[in-house]
Short mmCIF file of C-alpha atoms in Angstrom, two decimals:
data_model
loop_
_atom_site.label_atom_id
_atom_site.label_comp_id
_atom_site.label_asym_id
_atom_site.label_seq_id
_atom_site.Cartn_x
_atom_site.Cartn_y
_atom_site.Cartn_z
CA UNK A 1 -7.16 9.70 -4.53
CA UNK A 2 -6.39 11.08 -1.13
CA UNK A 3 -6.23 7.68 0.49
CA UNK A 4 -4.02 6.45 -2.38
CA UNK A 5 -1.62 9.42 -1.85
CA UNK A 6 -1.51 8.39 2.04
CA UNK A 7 -0.85 4.78 0.93
CA UNK A 8 2.17 5.87 -1.11
CA UNK A 9 3.45 7.84 1.82
CA UNK A 10 3.08 4.74 4.11
CA UNK A 11 4.79 2.66 1.64
CA UNK A 12 7.75 4.87 1.09
CA UNK A 13 8.11 5.15 4.91
CA UNK A 14 8.27 1.32 4.99
CA UNK A 15 4.89 0.91 6.44
CA UNK A 16 2.18 -1.49 5.22
CA UNK A 17 -0.81 0.50 3.86
CA UNK A 18 -3.17 -2.49 4.51
CA UNK A 19 -2.59 -2.45 8.33
CA UNK A 20 -2.36 1.35 8.84
CA UNK A 21 -5.33 3.39 9.68
CA UNK A 22 -5.90 6.65 7.82
CA UNK A 23 -7.34 8.67 10.80
CA UNK A 24 -4.37 11.00 10.86
CA UNK A 25 -4.30 11.68 7.08
CA UNK A 26 -6.21 14.28 5.09
CA UNK A 27 -8.68 11.43 4.29
CA UNK A 28 -10.11 11.92 7.74
CA UNK A 29 -11.47 15.32 6.77
CA UNK A 30 -13.68 13.98 3.91
CA UNK A 31 -17.00 12.31 4.00
CA UNK A 32 -19.80 11.79 6.61
CA UNK A 33 -18.56 10.69 10.05
CA UNK A 34 -20.51 7.55 10.45
CA UNK A 35 -19.74 6.32 6.89
CA UNK A 36 -15.92 6.76 7.05
CA UNK A 37 -15.06 3.03 7.05
CA UNK A 38 -12.22 3.66 4.67
CA UNK A 39 -10.27 5.35 7.43
CA UNK A 40 -9.48 1.91 8.84
CA UNK A 41 -8.50 -0.06 5.84
CA UNK A 42 -7.18 0.51 2.30
CA UNK A 43 -9.67 -1.12 -0.06
CA UNK A 44 -7.68 -1.07 -3.33
CA UNK A 45 -5.41 -3.61 -5.01
CA UNK A 46 -1.46 -3.01 -4.47
CA UNK A 47 -1.05 -1.82 -8.07
CA UNK A 48 -2.82 1.44 -7.31
CA UNK A 49 -0.22 2.76 -5.02
CA UNK A 50 2.88 0.71 -6.14
CA UNK A 51 2.43 2.10 -9.69
CA UNK A 52 2.01 5.69 -8.54
CA UNK A 53 4.89 5.75 -6.05
CA UNK A 54 7.65 6.51 -8.64
CA UNK A 55 5.50 9.35 -10.04
CA UNK A 56 5.27 10.72 -6.49
CA UNK A 57 9.09 10.54 -6.01
CA UNK A 58 9.63 12.21 -9.47
CA UNK A 59 6.95 14.96 -8.75
CA UNK A 60 8.38 15.63 -5.27
CA UNK A 61 11.83 16.05 -6.66
CA UNK A 62 10.70 18.16 -9.65
CA UNK A 63 8.09 20.54 -8.14
CA UNK A 64 8.01 19.71 -4.52
CA UNK A 65 4.45 18.38 -4.20
CA UNK A 66 2.43 15.53 -5.58
CA UNK A 67 -1.27 15.03 -6.64
CA UNK A 68 -2.57 11.62 -7.70
CA UNK A 69 -4.35 13.23 -10.64
CA UNK A 70 -1.02 13.65 -12.26
CA UNK A 71 -0.90 9.90 -12.93
CA UNK A 72 -4.55 9.88 -14.06
CA UNK A 73 -3.91 12.65 -16.49
CA UNK A 74 -0.93 10.98 -17.86
CA UNK A 75 -2.85 7.66 -18.27
CA UNK A 76 -5.78 9.53 -20.00
CA UNK A 77 -3.29 11.05 -22.45
CA UNK A 78 -1.71 7.79 -23.23
CA UNK A 79 -5.23 6.33 -23.83
CA UNK A 80 -6.11 9.21 -26.24
CA UNK A 81 -2.83 8.56 -28.24
CA UNK A 82 -3.46 4.81 -28.39
CA UNK A 83 -7.18 4.87 -29.14
CA UNK A 84 -6.91 5.56 -32.87
CA UNK A 85 -5.02 2.21 -33.28
CA UNK A 86 -8.44 0.50 -32.55
CA UNK A 87 -10.19 1.93 -35.73
CA UNK A 88 -9.43 1.56 -39.44
CA UNK A 89 -10.91 4.59 -41.07
CA UNK A 90 -9.64 8.13 -40.40
CA UNK A 91 -13.07 9.35 -39.58
CA UNK A 92 -13.58 6.48 -36.99
CA UNK A 93 -10.25 7.17 -35.42
CA UNK A 94 -11.17 10.80 -34.95
CA UNK A 95 -14.63 9.81 -33.57
CA UNK A 96 -13.21 7.32 -31.10
CA UNK A 97 -10.68 9.88 -29.68
CA UNK A 98 -13.63 12.40 -29.49
CA UNK A 99 -15.91 9.85 -27.70
CA UNK A 100 -13.27 9.02 -25.23
CA UNK A 101 -11.88 12.52 -24.77
CA UNK A 102 -15.11 14.41 -24.59
CA UNK A 103 -17.21 11.79 -22.85
CA UNK A 104 -19.69 13.93 -20.74
CA UNK A 105 -20.26 11.05 -18.32
CA UNK A 106 -16.68 11.75 -17.04
CA UNK A 107 -17.31 15.47 -16.38
CA UNK A 108 -18.60 16.70 -13.04
CA UNK A 109 -22.23 17.78 -12.89
#
């Protein structure tokens, strides 16, 4: 998430996030020194930061700061709203929303 936020900043500044290094970003403060290879390249597809860029602009204008988790939370809520359409019975719809929304494998340990 930290690197995606930096990639959005590079893009909005007219710079290519695939040729920039991330040594001067908050990303440099995370991880183990000898394993910080992501500081020198952006490993994700363009959709990751291009889709999030409008949300950053909107968030910066509305509240003055941005967190990539806003986008993930919105997508999670949309998933929970659309999930019942995959099941036929009412109980199955509720179970599906429960399994997705309360999935313990998505919670930190």
